[in-house]
PDB file of C-alpha atoms in Angstrom:
ATOM      1  CA  UNK T   1       0.000   0.000   0.000  1.00 37.00           C
ATOM      2  CA  UNK T   2       1.259   3.464  -0.872  1.00 42.00           C
ATOM      3  CA  UNK T   3       1.716   5.903   1.992  1.00 51.00           C
ATOM      4  CA  UNK T   4       1.548   8.938  -0.298  1.00 54.00           C
ATOM      5  CA  UNK T   5      -1.005  11.517   0.874  1.00 59.00           C
ATOM      6  CA  UNK T   6      -4.544  10.381   0.080  1.00 73.00           C
ATOM      7  CA  UNK T   7      -7.042  12.730   1.710  1.00 89.00           C
ATOM      8  CA  UNK T   8      -9.252  15.685   0.824  1.00 92.00           C
ATOM      9  CA  UNK T   9      -7.811  18.807  -0.858  1.00 92.00           C
ATOM     10  CA  UNK T  10      -4.400  17.204  -1.538  1.00 92.00           C
ATOM     11  CA  UNK T  11      -3.387  15.290  -4.668  1.00 88.00           C
ATOM     12  CA  UNK T  12      -2.068  11.787  -3.988  1.00 80.00           C
ATOM     13  CA  UNK T  13       1.595  11.367  -4.981  1.00 77.00           C
ATOM     14  CA  UNK T  14       1.810  15.083  -5.852  1.00 84.00           C
ATOM     15  CA  UNK T  15       1.068  16.873  -2.594  1.00 83.00           C
ATOM     16  CA  UNK T  16       2.957  19.945  -3.806  1.00 85.00           C
ATOM     17  CA  UNK T  17       0.610  20.483  -6.775  1.00 90.00           C
ATOM     18  CA  UNK T  18      -2.235  22.951  -6.138  1.00 92.00           C
ATOM     19  CA  UNK T  19      -5.645  22.583  -7.731  1.00 94.00           C
ATOM     20  CA  UNK T  20      -5.432  26.183  -8.964  1.00 97.00           C
ATOM     21  CA  UNK T  21      -2.647  28.568  -9.866  1.00 97.00           C
ATOM     22  CA  UNK T  22      -3.638  31.370  -7.525  1.00 97.00           C
ATOM     23  CA  UNK T  23      -2.146  33.896  -9.960  1.00 98.00           C
ATOM     24  CA  UNK T  24      -1.312  36.547  -7.377  1.00 97.00           C
ATOM     25  CA  UNK T  25      -0.093  38.884 -10.134  1.00 97.00           C
ATOM     26  CA  UNK T  26      -3.686  39.224 -11.425  1.00 97.00           C
ATOM     27  CA  UNK T  27      -5.184  40.370  -8.136  1.00 97.00           C
ATOM     28  CA  UNK T  28      -4.085  43.958  -8.812  1.00 96.00           C
ATOM     29  CA  UNK T  29      -5.347  43.935 -12.405  1.00 95.00           C
ATOM     30  CA  UNK T  30      -9.102  44.638 -12.407  1.00 93.00           C
ATOM     31  CA  UNK T  31      -9.219  44.966 -16.183  1.00 94.00           C
ATOM     32  CA  UNK T  32      -7.628  41.557 -16.661  1.00 95.00           C
ATOM     33  CA  UNK T  33     -10.047  40.027 -14.161  1.00 95.00           C
ATOM     34  CA  UNK T  34     -13.001  41.670 -15.898  1.00 93.00           C
ATOM     35  CA  UNK T  35     -11.836  40.122 -19.159  1.00 94.00           C
ATOM     36  CA  UNK T  36     -11.676  36.691 -17.546  1.00 95.00           C
ATOM     37  CA  UNK T  37     -15.059  36.969 -15.840  1.00 95.00           C
ATOM     38  CA  UNK T  38     -17.469  36.108 -18.721  1.00 94.00           C
ATOM     39  CA  UNK T  39     -15.977  32.636 -19.310  1.00 95.00           C
ATOM     40  CA  UNK T  40     -14.861  32.013 -15.741  1.00 96.00           C
ATOM     41  CA  UNK T  41     -16.481  29.422 -13.510  1.00 97.00           C
ATOM     42  CA  UNK T  42     -18.010  30.929 -10.397  1.00 97.00           C
ATOM     43  CA  UNK T  43     -18.669  28.983  -7.209  1.00 98.00           C
ATOM     44  CA  UNK T  44     -21.681  30.438  -5.412  1.00 97.00           C
ATOM     45  CA  UNK T  45     -21.834  30.192  -1.609  1.00 98.00           C
ATOM     46  CA  UNK T  46     -24.862  30.911   0.539  1.00 97.00           C
ATOM     47  CA  UNK T  47     -24.687  32.675   3.897  1.00 96.00           C
ATOM     48  CA  UNK T  48     -24.102  29.400   5.751  1.00 97.00           C
ATOM     49  CA  UNK T  49     -21.114  28.518   3.558  1.00 97.00           C
ATOM     50  CA  UNK T  50     -22.815  25.856   1.473  1.00 98.00           C
ATOM     51  CA  UNK T  51     -22.133  25.703  -2.261  1.00 98.00           C
ATOM     52  CA  UNK T  52     -24.716  25.671  -5.025  1.00 98.00           C
ATOM     53  CA  UNK T  53     -25.163  22.184  -6.483  1.00 98.00           C
ATOM     54  CA  UNK T  54     -27.222  20.455  -9.149  1.00 98.00           C
ATOM     55  CA  UNK T  55     -29.863  17.762  -8.656  1.00 98.00           C
ATOM     56  CA  UNK T  56     -27.150  15.124  -8.225  1.00 97.00           C
ATOM     57  CA  UNK T  57     -25.297  17.164  -5.575  1.00 97.00           C
ATOM     58  CA  UNK T  58     -22.440  17.967  -7.956  1.00 98.00           C
ATOM     59  CA  UNK T  59     -20.950  21.455  -7.994  1.00 98.00           C
ATOM     60  CA  UNK T  60     -23.037  23.904  -9.994  1.00 98.00           C
ATOM     61  CA  UNK T  61     -20.605  26.665 -10.932  1.00 98.00           C
ATOM     62  CA  UNK T  62     -22.095  28.901 -13.641  1.00 97.00           C
ATOM     63  CA  UNK T  63     -20.019  30.953 -16.028  1.00 96.00           C
ATOM     64  CA  UNK T  64     -19.580  34.610 -15.213  1.00 95.00           C
ATOM     65  CA  UNK T  65     -21.738  35.753 -18.144  1.00 94.00           C
ATOM     66  CA  UNK T  66     -24.636  33.722 -16.700  1.00 94.00           C
ATOM     67  CA  UNK T  67     -24.587  35.920 -13.601  1.00 91.00           C
ATOM     68  CA  UNK T  68     -25.367  39.193 -15.326  1.00 73.00           C
ATOM     69  CA  UNK T  69     -28.463  39.887 -13.217  1.00 63.00           C
ATOM     70  CA  UNK T  70     -27.930  41.336  -9.777  1.00 62.00           C
ATOM     71  CA  UNK T  71     -25.028  43.387  -8.391  1.00 67.00           C
ATOM     72  CA  UNK T  72     -22.459  40.571  -8.718  1.00 75.00           C
ATOM     73  CA  UNK T  73     -19.384  40.586 -10.917  1.00 76.00           C
ATOM     74  CA  UNK T  74     -15.661  40.863 -10.480  1.00 75.00           C
ATOM     75  CA  UNK T  75     -16.048  43.813  -8.125  1.00 81.00           C
ATOM     76  CA  UNK T  76     -18.072  41.800  -5.615  1.00 90.00           C
ATOM     77  CA  UNK T  77     -16.413  38.414  -6.111  1.00 95.00           C
ATOM     78  CA  UNK T  78     -13.181  36.793  -4.971  1.00 96.00           C
ATOM     79  CA  UNK T  79     -10.680  35.742  -7.608  1.00 97.00           C
ATOM     80  CA  UNK T  80      -9.526  32.218  -6.716  1.00 98.00           C
ATOM     81  CA  UNK T  81      -7.088  31.504  -9.530  1.00 98.00           C
ATOM     82  CA  UNK T  82      -6.573  29.700 -12.829  1.00 98.00           C
ATOM     83  CA  UNK T  83      -7.109  26.006 -13.532  1.00 97.00           C
ATOM     84  CA  UNK T  84      -4.588  23.969 -15.516  1.00 95.00           C
ATOM     85  CA  UNK T  85      -6.570  24.648 -18.706  1.00 96.00           C
ATOM     86  CA  UNK T  86      -6.360  28.406 -18.087  1.00 96.00           C
ATOM     87  CA  UNK T  87      -9.982  28.855 -17.029  1.00 97.00           C
ATOM     88  CA  UNK T  88     -10.432  31.365 -14.236  1.00 97.00           C
ATOM     89  CA  UNK T  89     -12.348  30.609 -11.044  1.00 97.00           C
ATOM     90  CA  UNK T  90     -14.171  33.121  -8.852  1.00 97.00           C
ATOM     91  CA  UNK T  91     -16.328  32.853  -5.716  1.00 97.00           C
ATOM     92  CA  UNK T  92     -19.321  35.001  -4.897  1.00 97.00           C
ATOM     93  CA  UNK T  93     -22.027  35.282  -2.244  1.00 96.00           C
ATOM     94  CA  UNK T  94     -25.442  33.992  -3.338  1.00 95.00           C
ATOM     95  CA  UNK T  95     -27.180  37.148  -2.131  1.00 93.00           C
ATOM     96  CA  UNK T  96     -25.289  39.165  -4.735  1.00 93.00           C
ATOM     97  CA  UNK T  97     -26.498  37.250  -7.781  1.00 92.00           C
ATOM     98  CA  UNK T  98     -29.881  36.457  -9.323  1.00 90.00           C
ATOM     99  CA  UNK T  99     -29.084  32.797  -9.798  1.00 92.00           C
ATOM    100  CA  UNK T 100     -30.709  29.775  -8.212  1.00 93.00           C
ATOM    101  CA  UNK T 101     -29.684  26.157  -7.784  1.00 97.00           C
ATOM    102  CA  UNK T 102     -31.772  23.119  -6.851  1.00 97.00           C
ATOM    103  CA  UNK T 103     -29.475  21.945  -4.048  1.00 98.00           C
ATOM    104  CA  UNK T 104     -26.836  23.018  -1.534  1.00 98.00           C
ATOM    105  CA  UNK T 105     -23.835  20.961  -0.386  1.00 98.00           C
ATOM    106  CA  UNK T 106     -21.634  21.585   2.656  1.00 97.00           C
ATOM    107  CA  UNK T 107     -17.862  21.335   2.527  1.00 97.00           C
ATOM    108  CA  UNK T 108     -17.497  18.080   4.455  1.00 95.00           C
ATOM    109  CA  UNK T 109     -19.806  16.282   2.059  1.00 96.00           C
ATOM    110  CA  UNK T 110     -18.092  17.831  -0.935  1.00 97.00           C
ATOM    111  CA  UNK T 111     -14.691  16.766   0.388  1.00 96.00           C
ATOM    112  CA  UNK T 112     -15.859  13.159   0.411  1.00 94.00           C
ATOM    113  CA  UNK T 113     -17.728  13.148  -2.920  1.00 95.00           C
ATOM    114  CA  UNK T 114     -16.457  15.799  -5.315  1.00 96.00           C
ATOM    115  CA  UNK T 115     -13.402  15.786  -7.541  1.00 95.00           C
ATOM    116  CA  UNK T 116     -10.131  17.114  -6.163  1.00 95.00           C
ATOM    117  CA  UNK T 117     -10.478  20.304  -8.218  1.00 96.00           C
ATOM    118  CA  UNK T 118     -14.058  21.067  -7.219  1.00 97.00           C
ATOM    119  CA  UNK T 119     -13.541  20.223  -3.541  1.00 96.00           C
ATOM    120  CA  UNK T 120     -10.316  22.270  -3.377  1.00 96.00           C
ATOM    121  CA  UNK T 121     -11.951  25.288  -4.998  1.00 97.00           C
ATOM    122  CA  UNK T 122     -14.798  25.017  -2.495  1.00 98.00           C
ATOM    123  CA  UNK T 123     -12.342  24.780   0.411  1.00 97.00           C
ATOM    124  CA  UNK T 124     -10.490  27.884  -0.729  1.00 97.00           C
ATOM    125  CA  UNK T 125     -13.693  29.842  -1.300  1.00 97.00           C
ATOM    126  CA  UNK T 126     -15.209  28.820   2.039  1.00 97.00           C
ATOM    127  CA  UNK T 127     -12.090  29.762   3.999  1.00 97.00           C
ATOM    128  CA  UNK T 128     -12.017  33.212   2.410  1.00 97.00           C
ATOM    129  CA  UNK T 129     -15.738  33.700   2.934  1.00 96.00           C
ATOM    130  CA  UNK T 130     -15.355  32.868   6.626  1.00 96.00           C
ATOM    131  CA  UNK T 131     -12.422  35.262   7.046  1.00 96.00           C
ATOM    132  CA  UNK T 132     -14.188  38.139   5.299  1.00 95.00           C
ATOM    133  CA  UNK T 133     -17.415  37.642   7.246  1.00 94.00           C
ATOM    134  CA  UNK T 134     -15.523  37.945  10.544  1.00 94.00           C
ATOM    135  CA  UNK T 135     -13.282  40.828   9.584  1.00 95.00           C
ATOM    136  CA  UNK T 136     -15.709  43.551   8.625  1.00 95.00           C
ATOM    137  CA  UNK T 137     -14.203  46.007  11.106  1.00 97.00           C
ATOM    138  CA  UNK T 138     -10.615  46.875  11.931  1.00 97.00           C
ATOM    139  CA  UNK T 139      -9.140  45.270  15.027  1.00 95.00           C
ATOM    140  CA  UNK T 140      -6.911  48.340  15.530  1.00 97.00           C
ATOM    141  CA  UNK T 141      -9.368  51.215  15.452  1.00 98.00           C
ATOM    142  CA  UNK T 142     -12.814  49.723  14.767  1.00 97.00           C
ATOM    143  CA  UNK T 143     -13.141  51.341  11.345  1.00 98.00           C
ATOM    144  CA  UNK T 144     -14.994  49.640   8.525  1.00 97.00           C
ATOM    145  CA  UNK T 145     -12.927  47.387   6.257  1.00 96.00           C
ATOM    146  CA  UNK T 146     -13.114  47.409   2.464  1.00 96.00           C
ATOM    147  CA  UNK T 147     -11.703  44.492   0.481  1.00 96.00           C
ATOM    148  CA  UNK T 148      -9.190  44.977  -2.308  1.00 95.00           C
ATOM    149  CA  UNK T 149      -6.827  42.895  -4.448  1.00 96.00           C
ATOM    150  CA  UNK T 150      -9.642  40.693  -5.789  1.00 96.00           C
ATOM    151  CA  UNK T 151     -10.925  40.031  -2.272  1.00 96.00           C
ATOM    152  CA  UNK T 152      -7.633  39.019  -0.659  1.00 97.00           C
ATOM    153  CA  UNK T 153      -6.765  42.173   1.303  1.00 97.00           C
ATOM    154  CA  UNK T 154      -8.871  44.106   3.788  1.00 97.00           C
ATOM    155  CA  UNK T 155      -8.085  47.791   4.209  1.00 97.00           C
ATOM    156  CA  UNK T 156      -9.383  49.921   7.049  1.00 97.00           C
ATOM    157  CA  UNK T 157     -10.986  53.098   5.743  1.00 97.00           C
ATOM    158  CA  UNK T 158     -10.170  54.912   8.961  1.00 97.00           C
ATOM    159  CA  UNK T 159      -6.564  54.079   9.938  1.00 97.00           C
ATOM    160  CA  UNK T 160      -5.360  52.382   6.751  1.00 97.00           C
ATOM    161  CA  UNK T 161      -4.299  49.120   8.426  1.00 98.00           C
ATOM    162  CA  UNK T 162      -4.240  46.172   6.052  1.00 98.00           C
ATOM    163  CA  UNK T 163      -5.665  42.794   7.041  1.00 97.00           C
ATOM    164  CA  UNK T 164      -4.966  39.430   5.407  1.00 97.00           C
ATOM    165  CA  UNK T 165      -6.639  36.016   5.398  1.00 96.00           C
ATOM    166  CA  UNK T 166      -5.902  34.047   8.531  1.00 92.00           C
ATOM    167  CA  UNK T 167      -4.785  30.435   8.741  1.00 95.00           C
ATOM    168  CA  UNK T 168      -4.467  28.722  12.127  1.00 96.00           C
ATOM    169  CA  UNK T 169      -1.710  26.063  12.270  1.00 97.00           C
ATOM    170  CA  UNK T 170      -2.456  22.898  14.202  1.00 98.00           C
ATOM    171  CA  UNK T 171      -0.445  19.723  14.691  1.00 98.00           C
ATOM    172  CA  UNK T 172      -2.013  16.303  14.275  1.00 98.00           C
ATOM    173  CA  UNK T 173       0.086  13.365  15.383  1.00 98.00           C
ATOM    174  CA  UNK T 174       0.149   9.586  15.265  1.00 98.00           C
ATOM    175  CA  UNK T 175       1.791   8.690  18.579  1.00 98.00           C
ATOM    176  CA  UNK T 176       3.334   5.242  19.019  1.00 98.00           C
ATOM    177  CA  UNK T 177       5.251   3.566  21.824  1.00 98.00           C
ATOM    178  CA  UNK T 178       6.977   1.389  19.239  1.00 96.00           C
ATOM    179  CA  UNK T 179       4.303  -1.303  19.327  1.00 96.00           C
ATOM    180  CA  UNK T 180       0.950   0.419  19.764  1.00 98.00           C
ATOM    181  CA  UNK T 181      -0.852   3.515  18.448  1.00 98.00           C
ATOM    182  CA  UNK T 182      -2.355   6.137  20.741  1.00 98.00           C
ATOM    183  CA  UNK T 183      -5.874   7.265  19.797  1.00 98.00           C
ATOM    184  CA  UNK T 184      -8.447   9.382  21.584  1.00 98.00           C
ATOM    185  CA  UNK T 185     -12.049  10.421  21.244  1.00 97.00           C
ATOM    186  CA  UNK T 186     -14.064  13.527  22.094  1.00 96.00           C
ATOM    187  CA  UNK T 187     -17.452  13.293  23.768  1.00 94.00           C
ATOM    188  CA  UNK T 188     -19.268  14.915  20.843  1.00 94.00           C
ATOM    189  CA  UNK T 189     -18.019  12.474  18.204  1.00 94.00           C
ATOM    190  CA  UNK T 190     -20.059   9.600  16.766  1.00 92.00           C
ATOM    191  CA  UNK T 191     -20.153   6.563  18.997  1.00 92.00           C
ATOM    192  CA  UNK T 192     -16.899   4.576  19.102  1.00 93.00           C
ATOM    193  CA  UNK T 193     -15.057   7.020  16.794  1.00 95.00           C
ATOM    194  CA  UNK T 194     -11.343   7.378  17.574  1.00 97.00           C
ATOM    195  CA  UNK T 195      -8.656   9.526  16.006  1.00 97.00           C
ATOM    196  CA  UNK T 196      -5.083  10.683  16.468  1.00 98.00           C
ATOM    197  CA  UNK T 197      -4.168  13.546  18.796  1.00 98.00           C
ATOM    198  CA  UNK T 198      -4.364  17.144  17.537  1.00 98.00           C
ATOM    199  CA  UNK T 199      -4.067  20.689  18.833  1.00 97.00           C
ATOM    200  CA  UNK T 200      -3.324  24.265  17.836  1.00 98.00           C
ATOM    201  CA  UNK T 201       0.126  25.833  17.836  1.00 98.00           C
ATOM    202  CA  UNK T 202       0.542  28.468  20.536  1.00 98.00           C
ATOM    203  CA  UNK T 203       2.586  31.674  20.207  1.00 97.00           C
ATOM    204  CA  UNK T 204       6.304  31.252  20.730  1.00 98.00           C
ATOM    205  CA  UNK T 205       6.565  27.487  20.273  1.00 98.00           C
ATOM    206  CA  UNK T 206       7.841  25.285  17.462  1.00 98.00           C
ATOM    207  CA  UNK T 207       5.752  22.594  15.814  1.00 98.00           C
ATOM    208  CA  UNK T 208       7.755  19.900  17.580  1.00 98.00           C
ATOM    209  CA  UNK T 209       7.166  21.591  20.925  1.00 98.00           C
ATOM    210  CA  UNK T 210       3.455  21.755  20.141  1.00 98.00           C
ATOM    211  CA  UNK T 211       3.414  18.017  19.462  1.00 98.00           C
ATOM    212  CA  UNK T 212       4.960  17.258  22.839  1.00 98.00           C
ATOM    213  CA  UNK T 213       2.768  19.721  24.740  1.00 98.00           C
ATOM    214  CA  UNK T 214      -0.541  18.719  23.159  1.00 98.00           C
ATOM    215  CA  UNK T 215       0.025  14.995  23.581  1.00 98.00           C
ATOM    216  CA  UNK T 216       1.012  15.483  27.227  1.00 98.00           C
ATOM    217  CA  UNK T 217      -1.893  17.856  27.957  1.00 97.00           C
ATOM    218  CA  UNK T 218      -4.539  15.690  26.321  1.00 97.00           C
ATOM    219  CA  UNK T 219      -3.333  12.203  27.250  1.00 98.00           C
ATOM    220  CA  UNK T 220      -0.559  12.420  29.848  1.00 98.00           C
ATOM    221  CA  UNK T 221       1.781  10.557  27.483  1.00 98.00           C
ATOM    222  CA  UNK T 222       5.368  11.832  27.159  1.00 98.00           C
ATOM    223  CA  UNK T 223       6.734  12.288  23.624  1.00 98.00           C
ATOM    224  CA  UNK T 224      10.418  11.429  23.045  1.00 98.00           C
ATOM    225  CA  UNK T 225      10.759  12.437  19.367  1.00 98.00           C
ATOM    226  CA  UNK T 226       8.646  13.348  16.357  1.00 98.00           C
ATOM    227  CA  UNK T 227       8.891  13.662  12.580  1.00 98.00           C
ATOM    228  CA  UNK T 228       6.901  15.795  10.145  1.00 98.00           C
ATOM    229  CA  UNK T 229       5.045  13.803   7.452  1.00 96.00           C
ATOM    230  CA  UNK T 230       2.667  16.099   5.554  1.00 95.00           C
ATOM    231  CA  UNK T 231      -0.070  18.715   5.756  1.00 96.00           C
ATOM    232  CA  UNK T 232      -3.682  19.314   4.847  1.00 96.00           C
ATOM    233  CA  UNK T 233      -5.706  22.512   4.571  1.00 96.00           C
ATOM    234  CA  UNK T 234      -8.664  22.083   6.897  1.00 94.00           C
ATOM    235  CA  UNK T 235     -11.049  25.010   6.344  1.00 93.00           C
ATOM    236  CA  UNK T 236     -13.429  24.130   9.191  1.00 90.00           C
ATOM    237  CA  UNK T 237     -13.119  27.040   9.372  1.00 90.00           C
ATOM    238  CA  UNK T 238      -9.456  28.048   8.876  1.00 93.00           C
ATOM    239  CA  UNK T 239      -6.926  25.491  10.084  1.00 96.00           C
ATOM    240  CA  UNK T 240      -3.832  24.026   8.477  1.00 97.00           C
ATOM    241  CA  UNK T 241      -3.223  20.526   9.817  1.00 97.00           C
ATOM    242  CA  UNK T 242       0.477  19.639  10.098  1.00 98.00           C
ATOM    243  CA  UNK T 243       0.868  15.880  10.322  1.00 98.00           C
ATOM    244  CA  UNK T 244       3.516  14.179  12.480  1.00 98.00           C
ATOM    245  CA  UNK T 245       4.539  10.747  13.663  1.00 98.00           C
ATOM    246  CA  UNK T 246       5.840  10.634  17.217  1.00 98.00           C
ATOM    247  CA  UNK T 247       7.588   8.101  19.435  1.00 98.00           C
ATOM    248  CA  UNK T 248       6.506   8.225  23.053  1.00 98.00           C
ATOM    249  CA  UNK T 249       6.918   6.531  26.395  1.00 98.00           C
ATOM    250  CA  UNK T 250       4.459   3.672  27.035  1.00 98.00           C
ATOM    251  CA  UNK T 251       2.638   5.739  29.656  1.00 98.00           C
ATOM    252  CA  UNK T 252      -0.906   4.888  30.716  1.00 98.00           C
ATOM    253  CA  UNK T 253      -3.129   7.548  29.080  1.00 98.00           C
ATOM    254  CA  UNK T 254      -4.912   9.953  31.405  1.00 97.00           C
ATOM    255  CA  UNK T 255      -7.469  12.351  29.915  1.00 96.00           C
ATOM    256  CA  UNK T 256      -8.662  15.750  31.092  1.00 91.00           C
ATOM    257  CA  UNK T 257     -11.316  18.105  29.752  1.00 93.00           C
ATOM    258  CA  UNK T 258     -10.558  17.826  26.025  1.00 92.00           C
ATOM    259  CA  UNK T 259     -10.922  14.089  25.516  1.00 97.00           C
ATOM    260  CA  UNK T 260     -13.494  11.614  26.773  1.00 97.00           C
ATOM    261  CA  UNK T 261     -11.085   8.707  26.403  1.00 97.00           C
ATOM    262  CA  UNK T 262      -7.593   7.891  25.149  1.00 98.00           C
ATOM    263  CA  UNK T 263      -6.058   4.431  24.834  1.00 98.00           C
ATOM    264  CA  UNK T 264      -3.356   2.430  23.124  1.00 98.00           C
ATOM    265  CA  UNK T 265      -4.374   0.266  20.145  1.00 98.00           C
ATOM    266  CA  UNK T 266      -2.500  -2.769  18.878  1.00 97.00           C
ATOM    267  CA  UNK T 267      -1.918  -3.399  15.183  1.00 97.00           C
ATOM    268  CA  UNK T 268      -4.604  -6.066  15.212  1.00 96.00           C
ATOM    269  CA  UNK T 269      -7.110  -3.653  16.741  1.00 96.00           C
ATOM    270  CA  UNK T 270      -6.323  -0.993  14.134  1.00 96.00           C
ATOM    271  CA  UNK T 271      -6.800  -3.537  11.349  1.00 94.00           C
ATOM    272  CA  UNK T 272     -10.118  -4.635  12.816  1.00 95.00           C
ATOM    273  CA  UNK T 273     -11.335  -1.053  13.213  1.00 94.00           C
ATOM    274  CA  UNK T 274     -10.436  -0.236   9.588  1.00 91.00           C
ATOM    275  CA  UNK T 275     -12.244  -3.330   8.314  1.00 91.00           C
ATOM    276  CA  UNK T 276     -15.254  -2.552  10.496  1.00 90.00           C
ATOM    277  CA  UNK T 277     -15.501   0.937   9.015  1.00 83.00           C
ATOM    278  CA  UNK T 278     -15.276  -0.410   5.472  1.00 80.00           C
ATOM    279  CA  UNK T 279     -18.115  -2.870   6.114  1.00 77.00           C
ATOM    280  CA  UNK T 280     -20.306  -0.166   7.608  1.00 71.00           C
ATOM    281  CA  UNK T 281     -19.536   2.239   4.755  1.00 67.00           C
ATOM    282  CA  UNK T 282     -20.450  -0.422   2.187  1.00 62.00           C
ATOM    283  CA  UNK T 283     -23.774  -1.194   3.872  1.00 56.00           C
ATOM    284  CA  UNK T 284     -26.762   0.237   1.939  1.00 56.00           C
ATOM    285  CA  UNK T 285     -28.590   1.399   5.091  1.00 53.00           C
ATOM    286  CA  UNK T 286     -28.211   1.949   8.800  1.00 52.00           C
ATOM    287  CA  UNK T 287     -30.139  -1.275   9.379  1.00 58.00           C
ATOM    288  CA  UNK T 288     -27.743  -3.186   7.151  1.00 52.00           C
ATOM    289  CA  UNK T 289     -24.790  -1.628   8.930  1.00 52.00           C
ATOM    290  CA  UNK T 290     -26.222  -2.764  12.260  1.00 56.00           C
ATOM    291  CA  UNK T 291     -26.591  -6.272  10.856  1.00 57.00           C
ATOM    292  CA  UNK T 292     -22.812  -6.532  10.462  1.00 53.00           C
ATOM    293  CA  UNK T 293     -22.600  -7.029  14.219  1.00 56.00           C
ATOM    294  CA  UNK T 294     -19.880  -4.381  14.526  1.00 51.00           C
ATOM    295  CA  UNK T 295     -21.847  -1.705  16.367  1.00 58.00           C
ATOM    296  CA  UNK T 296     -19.837  -1.772  19.573  1.00 70.00           C
ATOM    297  CA  UNK T 297     -16.335  -1.869  18.101  1.00 87.00           C
ATOM    298  CA  UNK T 298     -13.998   1.095  17.607  1.00 93.00           C
ATOM    299  CA  UNK T 299     -14.154   3.066  14.352  1.00 94.00           C
ATOM    300  CA  UNK T 300     -11.417   5.196  12.791  1.00 95.00           C
ATOM    301  CA  UNK T 301     -11.630   8.775  11.524  1.00 93.00           C
ATOM    302  CA  UNK T 302     -13.013   9.201   7.981  1.00 91.00           C
ATOM    303  CA  UNK T 303     -10.766   9.086   4.939  1.00 90.00           C
ATOM    304  CA  UNK T 304     -11.184  12.772   4.022  1.00 93.00           C
ATOM    305  CA  UNK T 305      -8.915  13.768   6.900  1.00 94.00           C
ATOM    306  CA  UNK T 306      -5.153  13.533   7.232  1.00 96.00           C
ATOM    307  CA  UNK T 307      -5.846  11.830  10.561  1.00 97.00           C
ATOM    308  CA  UNK T 308      -6.890   8.630   8.798  1.00 96.00           C
ATOM    309  CA  UNK T 309      -3.832   8.789   6.536  1.00 96.00           C
ATOM    310  CA  UNK T 310      -1.587   9.099   9.591  1.00 97.00           C
ATOM    311  CA  UNK T 311      -3.217   6.004  11.052  1.00 97.00           C
ATOM    312  CA  UNK T 312      -2.700   4.134   7.789  1.00 96.00           C
ATOM    313  CA  UNK T 313       0.898   5.354   7.616  1.00 96.00           C
ATOM    314  CA  UNK T 314       1.524   3.883  11.071  1.00 97.00           C
ATOM    315  CA  UNK T 315      -0.258   0.634  10.168  1.00 96.00           C
ATOM    316  CA  UNK T 316       1.838   0.106   7.033  1.00 95.00           C
ATOM    317  CA  UNK T 317       5.060   0.729   8.977  1.00 94.00           C
ATOM    318  CA  UNK T 318       3.949  -1.568  11.805  1.00 95.00           C
ATOM    319  CA  UNK T 319       3.119  -4.345   9.371  1.00 94.00           C
ATOM    320  CA  UNK T 320       6.504  -3.951   7.704  1.00 92.00           C
ATOM    321  CA  UNK T 321       8.244  -4.250  11.066  1.00 89.00           C
ATOM    322  CA  UNK T 322       6.201  -7.343  11.869  1.00 85.00           C
ATOM    323  CA  UNK T 323       6.925  -8.847   8.465  1.00 81.00           C
ATOM    324  CA  UNK T 324       3.255  -9.190   7.552  1.00 64.00           C
TER     325      UNK T 324
END
C-alpha cells in the first residue's frame, strides 16, 4: 500500500501540486479580471457557507456571463485563480447574484464526494468567505474594512491598516510507543469514533514543541521524538493541519477536559477497526450496517482527513516491522 497523501484537498503522490494557480499577479489587475469573468467558472456560496449544487449534488458553478443579473461581478467576487486549462475561477455570495440552484452541499460532504479540483476550490472559497465575514471592522481602530486585491486584502478606511486572510496552524500526530498507536475520542463524536491527537500551535513554540505539549496535555503521554510527514488545509473554518509521527513513552493515558477517552491500540485492533468501518460504509442502510454485528467496536476517523492517513501510515510501517 502506498503511503503517499490520500485525503481531501491534496493530490495523492503530488502533494505539492495545487488545484489552482492562484495567480497573485492578477489580483491587482481589475481589467484583466473583468476580461476573464465572462468565461470564468463561479462557485456560489450561501450565507451558511454551502455551495450551489445540481440535482445530483455535484458542484453547480455557472459561467460569469450567466450571472449578469444582480449586483455581482468581479467587483463583488473573490478571484480564486486559474485552472490547468487556463480557465479562471471566482467565488461570490449567493445574495449578490440572481441565480438559483436546486441543491446546496456543505464542505465536508463535498470533500468526500467531489473531484479534487471542485472540492479544493470550495475549500479555498469557504475559507475566504469565513475570514471576510468575521473581519468587517478593523481590530486596531474599529473602522470599517473594504476588500481589495480581488478580495484578498482588507483595508481599514479609517486608519489604513491592512488585514490578510488568517490560517491557524495545528499539529495532528500519530503517537506510538513502538508497538501500539495512541488514539483518543471527544465526547461529541459519533459513537466509538477514535482519532489521532491534535491541537493548535501556541505563540512562541515550534511545531515539535506543540506536538509534545498537546500529547502530554490531552493524554498524559510523554513524547520522546517526532517527525513531520505532511499537511492538509482544513477550512473548518481556517486550520492548516500539520501531520507528524511521534515516538513516546508507554505511559498509561490519562485524559482531562478535552478528551473523553484515550487508549493504546494494537496493530490487530487498528486492522479490525479499519475493516469494520469499510463494512459499515459499504452497507446500503443503517439497518444493514447494524446487521454486520460491529456496532460496539472502535471506528477510525473518515478518509477525508489527514488523521486517517496518519493512522494508515503507522499501520503500514507496523506491518513492515512485523513482516506481515
